[in-house]
Tab-separated table of C-alpha atoms in Angstrom:
chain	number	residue	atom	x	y	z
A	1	UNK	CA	-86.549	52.430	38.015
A	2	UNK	CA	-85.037	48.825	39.385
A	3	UNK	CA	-88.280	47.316	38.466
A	4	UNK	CA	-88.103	48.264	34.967
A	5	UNK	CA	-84.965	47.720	34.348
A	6	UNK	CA	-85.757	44.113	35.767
A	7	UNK	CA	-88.413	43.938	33.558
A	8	UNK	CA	-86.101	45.136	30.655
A	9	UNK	CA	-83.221	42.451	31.655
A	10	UNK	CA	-86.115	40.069	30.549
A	11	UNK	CA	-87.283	41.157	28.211
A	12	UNK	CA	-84.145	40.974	26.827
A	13	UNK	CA	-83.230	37.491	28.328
A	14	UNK	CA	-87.013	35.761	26.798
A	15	UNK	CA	-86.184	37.638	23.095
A	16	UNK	CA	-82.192	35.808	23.254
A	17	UNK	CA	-83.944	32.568	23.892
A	18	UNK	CA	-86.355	32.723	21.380
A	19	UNK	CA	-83.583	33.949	18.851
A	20	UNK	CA	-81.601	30.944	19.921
A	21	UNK	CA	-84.788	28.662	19.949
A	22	UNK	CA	-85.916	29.642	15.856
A	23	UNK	CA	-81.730	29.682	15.052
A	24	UNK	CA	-82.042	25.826	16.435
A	25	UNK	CA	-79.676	25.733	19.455
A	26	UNK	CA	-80.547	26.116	22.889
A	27	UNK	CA	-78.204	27.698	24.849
A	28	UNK	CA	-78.921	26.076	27.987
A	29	UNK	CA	-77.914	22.599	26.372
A	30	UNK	CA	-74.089	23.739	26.613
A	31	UNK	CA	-74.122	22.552	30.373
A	32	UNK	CA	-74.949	18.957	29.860
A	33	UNK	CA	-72.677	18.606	27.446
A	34	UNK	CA	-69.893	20.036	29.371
A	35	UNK	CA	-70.572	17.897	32.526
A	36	UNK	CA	-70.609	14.784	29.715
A	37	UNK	CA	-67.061	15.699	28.706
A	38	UNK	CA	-65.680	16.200	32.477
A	39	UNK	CA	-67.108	13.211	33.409
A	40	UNK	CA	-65.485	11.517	30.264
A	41	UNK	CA	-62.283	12.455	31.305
A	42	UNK	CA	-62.483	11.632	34.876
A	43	UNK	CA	-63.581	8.641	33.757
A	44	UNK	CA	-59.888	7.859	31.856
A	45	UNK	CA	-57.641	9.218	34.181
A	46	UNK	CA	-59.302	6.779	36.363
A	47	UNK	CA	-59.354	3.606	34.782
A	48	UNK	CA	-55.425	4.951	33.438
A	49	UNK	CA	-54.100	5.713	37.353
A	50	UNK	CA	-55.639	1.684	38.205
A	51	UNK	CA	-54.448	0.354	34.937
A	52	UNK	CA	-50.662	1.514	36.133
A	53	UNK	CA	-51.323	0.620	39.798
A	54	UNK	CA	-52.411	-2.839	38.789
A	55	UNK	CA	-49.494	-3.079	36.042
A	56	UNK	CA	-47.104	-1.742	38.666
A	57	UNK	CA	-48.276	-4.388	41.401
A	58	UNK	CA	-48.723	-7.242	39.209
A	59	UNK	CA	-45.702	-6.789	36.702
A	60	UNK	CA	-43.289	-4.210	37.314
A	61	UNK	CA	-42.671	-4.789	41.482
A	62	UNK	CA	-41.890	-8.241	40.173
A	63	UNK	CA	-39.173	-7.659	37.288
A	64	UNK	CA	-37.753	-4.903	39.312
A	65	UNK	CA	-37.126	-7.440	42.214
A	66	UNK	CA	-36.171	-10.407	39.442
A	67	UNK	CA	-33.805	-7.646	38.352
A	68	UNK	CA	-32.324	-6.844	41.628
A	69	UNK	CA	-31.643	-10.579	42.219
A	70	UNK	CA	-29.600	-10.925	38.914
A	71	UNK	CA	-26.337	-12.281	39.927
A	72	UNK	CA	-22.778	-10.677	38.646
A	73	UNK	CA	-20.622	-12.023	36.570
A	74	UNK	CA	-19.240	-15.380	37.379
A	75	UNK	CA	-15.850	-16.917	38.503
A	76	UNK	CA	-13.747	-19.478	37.544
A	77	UNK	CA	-13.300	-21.268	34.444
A	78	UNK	CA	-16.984	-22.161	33.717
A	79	UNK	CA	-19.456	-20.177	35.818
A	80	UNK	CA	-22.768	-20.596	35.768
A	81	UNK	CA	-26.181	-19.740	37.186
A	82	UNK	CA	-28.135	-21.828	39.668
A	83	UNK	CA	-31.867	-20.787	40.318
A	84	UNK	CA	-32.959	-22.069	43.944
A	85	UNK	CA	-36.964	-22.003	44.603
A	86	UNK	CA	-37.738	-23.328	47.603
A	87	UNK	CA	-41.282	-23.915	49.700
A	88	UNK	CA	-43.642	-23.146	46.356
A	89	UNK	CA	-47.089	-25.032	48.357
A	90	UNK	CA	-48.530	-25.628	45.229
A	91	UNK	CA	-52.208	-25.695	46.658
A	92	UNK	CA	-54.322	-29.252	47.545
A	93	UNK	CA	-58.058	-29.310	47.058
A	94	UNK	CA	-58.645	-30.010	50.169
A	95	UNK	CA	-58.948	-27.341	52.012
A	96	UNK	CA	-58.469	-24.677	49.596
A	97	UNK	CA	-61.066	-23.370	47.029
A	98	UNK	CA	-61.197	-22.257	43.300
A	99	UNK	CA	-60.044	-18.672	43.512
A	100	UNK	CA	-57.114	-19.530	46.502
A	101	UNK	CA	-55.735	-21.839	43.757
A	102	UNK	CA	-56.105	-19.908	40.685
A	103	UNK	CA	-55.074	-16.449	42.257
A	104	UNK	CA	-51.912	-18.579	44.071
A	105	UNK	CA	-51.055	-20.507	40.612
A	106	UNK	CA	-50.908	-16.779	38.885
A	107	UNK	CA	-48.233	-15.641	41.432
A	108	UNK	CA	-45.987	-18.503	41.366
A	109	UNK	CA	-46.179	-18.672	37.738
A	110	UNK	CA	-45.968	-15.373	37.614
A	111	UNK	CA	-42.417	-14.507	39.740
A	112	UNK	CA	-41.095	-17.538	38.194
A	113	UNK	CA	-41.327	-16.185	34.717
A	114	UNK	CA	-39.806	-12.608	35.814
A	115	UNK	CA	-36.981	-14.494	37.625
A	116	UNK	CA	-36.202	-16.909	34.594
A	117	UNK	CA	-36.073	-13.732	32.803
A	118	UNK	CA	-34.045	-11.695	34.578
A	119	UNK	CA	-31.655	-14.318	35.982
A	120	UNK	CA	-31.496	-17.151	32.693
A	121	UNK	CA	-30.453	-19.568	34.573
A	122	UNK	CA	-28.269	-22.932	33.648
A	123	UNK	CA	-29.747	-25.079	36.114
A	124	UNK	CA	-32.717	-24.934	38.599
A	125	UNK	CA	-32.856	-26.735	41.550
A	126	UNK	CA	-36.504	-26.781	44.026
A	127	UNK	CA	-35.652	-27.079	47.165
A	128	UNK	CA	-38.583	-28.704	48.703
A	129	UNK	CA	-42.340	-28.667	49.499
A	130	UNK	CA	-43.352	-28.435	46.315
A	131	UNK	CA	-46.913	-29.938	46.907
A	132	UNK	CA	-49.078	-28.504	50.170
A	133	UNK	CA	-50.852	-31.456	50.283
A	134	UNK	CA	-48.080	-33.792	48.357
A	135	UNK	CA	-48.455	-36.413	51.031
A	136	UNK	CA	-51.935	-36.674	52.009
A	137	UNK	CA	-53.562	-35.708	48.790
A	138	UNK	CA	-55.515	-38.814	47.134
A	139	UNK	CA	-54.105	-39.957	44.430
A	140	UNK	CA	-56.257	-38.256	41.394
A	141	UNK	CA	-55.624	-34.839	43.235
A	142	UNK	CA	-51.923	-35.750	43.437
A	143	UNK	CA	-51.551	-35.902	39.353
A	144	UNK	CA	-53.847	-32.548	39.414
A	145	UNK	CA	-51.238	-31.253	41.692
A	146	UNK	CA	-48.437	-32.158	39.166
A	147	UNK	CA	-49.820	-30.998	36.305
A	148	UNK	CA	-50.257	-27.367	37.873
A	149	UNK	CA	-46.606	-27.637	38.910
A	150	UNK	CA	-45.342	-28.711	35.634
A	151	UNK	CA	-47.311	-26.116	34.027
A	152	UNK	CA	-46.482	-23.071	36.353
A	153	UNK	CA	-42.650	-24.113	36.319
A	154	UNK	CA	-42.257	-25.202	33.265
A	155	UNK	CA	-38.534	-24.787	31.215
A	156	UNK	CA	-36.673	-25.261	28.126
A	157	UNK	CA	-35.809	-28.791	28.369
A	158	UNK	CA	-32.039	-27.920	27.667
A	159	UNK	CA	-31.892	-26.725	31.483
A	160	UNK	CA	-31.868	-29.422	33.804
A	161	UNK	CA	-34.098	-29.112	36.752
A	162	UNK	CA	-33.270	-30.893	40.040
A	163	UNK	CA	-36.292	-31.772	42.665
A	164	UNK	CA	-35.748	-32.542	46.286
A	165	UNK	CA	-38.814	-33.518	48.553
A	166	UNK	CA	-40.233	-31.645	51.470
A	167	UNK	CA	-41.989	-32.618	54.687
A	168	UNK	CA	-44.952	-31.630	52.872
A	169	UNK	CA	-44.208	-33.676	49.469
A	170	UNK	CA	-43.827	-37.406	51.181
A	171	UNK	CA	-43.714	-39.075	54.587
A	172	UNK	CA	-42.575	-42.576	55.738
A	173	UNK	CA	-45.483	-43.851	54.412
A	174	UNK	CA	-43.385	-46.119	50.979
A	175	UNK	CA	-46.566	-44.901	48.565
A	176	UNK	CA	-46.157	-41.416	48.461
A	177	UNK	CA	-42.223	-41.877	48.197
A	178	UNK	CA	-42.959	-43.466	45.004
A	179	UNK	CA	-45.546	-41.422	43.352
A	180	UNK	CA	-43.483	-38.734	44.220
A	181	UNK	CA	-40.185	-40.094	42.709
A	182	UNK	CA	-42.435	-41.344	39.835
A	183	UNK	CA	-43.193	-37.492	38.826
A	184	UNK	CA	-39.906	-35.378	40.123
A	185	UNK	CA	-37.218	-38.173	39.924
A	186	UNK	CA	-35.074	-39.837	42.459
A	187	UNK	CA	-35.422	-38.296	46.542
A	188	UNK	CA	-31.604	-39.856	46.948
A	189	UNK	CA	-29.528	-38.168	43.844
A	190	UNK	CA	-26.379	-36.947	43.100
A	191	UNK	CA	-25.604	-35.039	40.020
A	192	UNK	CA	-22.752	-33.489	38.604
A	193	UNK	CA	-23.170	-30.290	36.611
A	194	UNK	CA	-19.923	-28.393	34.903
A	195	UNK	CA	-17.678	-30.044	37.355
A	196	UNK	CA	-19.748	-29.576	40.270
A	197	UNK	CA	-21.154	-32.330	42.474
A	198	UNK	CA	-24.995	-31.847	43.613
A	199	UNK	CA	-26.256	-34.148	46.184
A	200	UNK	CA	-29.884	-34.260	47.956
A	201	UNK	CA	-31.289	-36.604	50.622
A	202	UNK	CA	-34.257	-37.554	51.394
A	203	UNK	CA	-33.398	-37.291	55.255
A	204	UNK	CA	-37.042	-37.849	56.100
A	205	UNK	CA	-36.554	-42.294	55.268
A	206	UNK	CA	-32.773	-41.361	55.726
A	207	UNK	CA	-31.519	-45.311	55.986
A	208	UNK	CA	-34.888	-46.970	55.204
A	209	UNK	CA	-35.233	-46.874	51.429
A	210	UNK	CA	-32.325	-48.669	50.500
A	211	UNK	CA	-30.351	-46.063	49.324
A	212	UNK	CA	-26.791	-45.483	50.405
C-alpha cells in the first residue's frame, strides 16, 4: 500500500508540473528568484550600515568634536573668538608618498572646515610647524608645500590670520627665514586686534635677525 501511494504522490507531482509547464510557469523558478531578492537586500543594508560608518567617521565625529569646542559667550566690551592650530606638518615629498599626502591633506582640510564652522572665528592664529619639511625642503617643493597650505587653510580674507614659525618651518640657516617670511609674513610681529596686543618671536634667531 506505501508503494502505491508513492507511486500515486507522483503521479500526482509529474501531472502538477506538466500543468505548470503548458500554463508557462515553472514552479521551481520561484527559488532563484527569491534568493535574487534576499541577496538584493543584503546587498543595501550593507553598502547603507558602511555608508553611515564612513559618514559617521569622516564627518559627523568631526562636527560633533568642532561642536564641543565652541566657546561660550564672551566677556568684556568686545569679545571675540581666536582659533589656535598648532603643529599641522603639512607633508614634504621627501619622504612621504602620494596617498600619505593626499589622505593627510583631506584631514587637515577636513577638521579645519568643521572647526571654522562650528567655532566662526574673528581671528586665527597657527602656532607653528606648519611645513614638515619647511626647512629642508628644496625650494620648488617649498612653494608646493605652500600652495597645499594655502589651499587646505584657506579663509575669508576679512579674518586676519597670524603665522608663527616652528622648528620644523626655518632654522638659522638666513634662506629659509626668508622664504618663509616671504609666504606667511614677518617671524618677529606684533599685532593688535580689538584692543589686544599679539606678539610672536621667532626665538629660534632670537637676537640675530635684527629685530628688536
Amino acid at each position: 500500500p506505501s508503494s502505491r501511494m508513492h507511486r500515486r504522490m507522483a503521479d500526482v507531482a509529474a501531472m502538477a508540473d506538466v500543468a505548470a509547464m503548458e500554463a508557462g510557469s515553472n514552479p521551481w523558478s520561484a527559488v532563484p528568484k527569491q534568493r535574487s531578492v534576499i541577496f538584493k537586500r543584503l546587498l543595501f543594508w550593507h553598502c547603507l550600515a558602511w555608508a553611515v560608518i564612513l559618514l559617521s567617521c569622516e564627518c559627523f565625529a568631526y562636527l560633533f568634536a568642532g561642536f564641543v569646542c565652541r566657546p561660550t559667550a564672551g566677556v568684556g566690551p568686545d569679545p571675540f573668538r581666536v582659533l589656535l592650530i598648532a603643529d599641522h606638518h603639512t607633508l614634504g615629498y621627501r619622504y612621504r608618498n602620494f596617498l600619505d599626502i593626499l589622505w593627510t591633506d583631506w584631514s587637515l582640510q577636513k577638521s579645519f572646515i568643521f572647526l571654522w564652522l562650528a567655532i566662526r572665528p574673528d581671528l586665527v592664529v597657527h602656532l607653528g610647524d606648519l611645513l614638515d619639511e619647511g626647512k629642508i625642503s628644496t625650494p620648488e617643493a617649498f612653494d608646493r608645500c605652500v600652495s597645499r597650505f594655502d589651499r587646505m587653510f584657506a579663509q575669508s580674507k576679512d579674518i586676519p590670520r597670524l603665522v608663527v614659525p616652528g622648528n620644523h618651518d626655518i632654522s638659522s640657516y638666513a634662506p629659509a627665514v626668508t622664504r618663509f617670511e616671504t609666504a606667511f609674513g614677518r617671524t618677529n610681529r606684533c599685532f593688535c586686534f580689538k584692543n589686544v596686543s599679539f606678539v610672536h618671536v621667532d626665538t629660534i634667531n632670537l637676537g640675530e635677525s635684527g629685530d628688536p
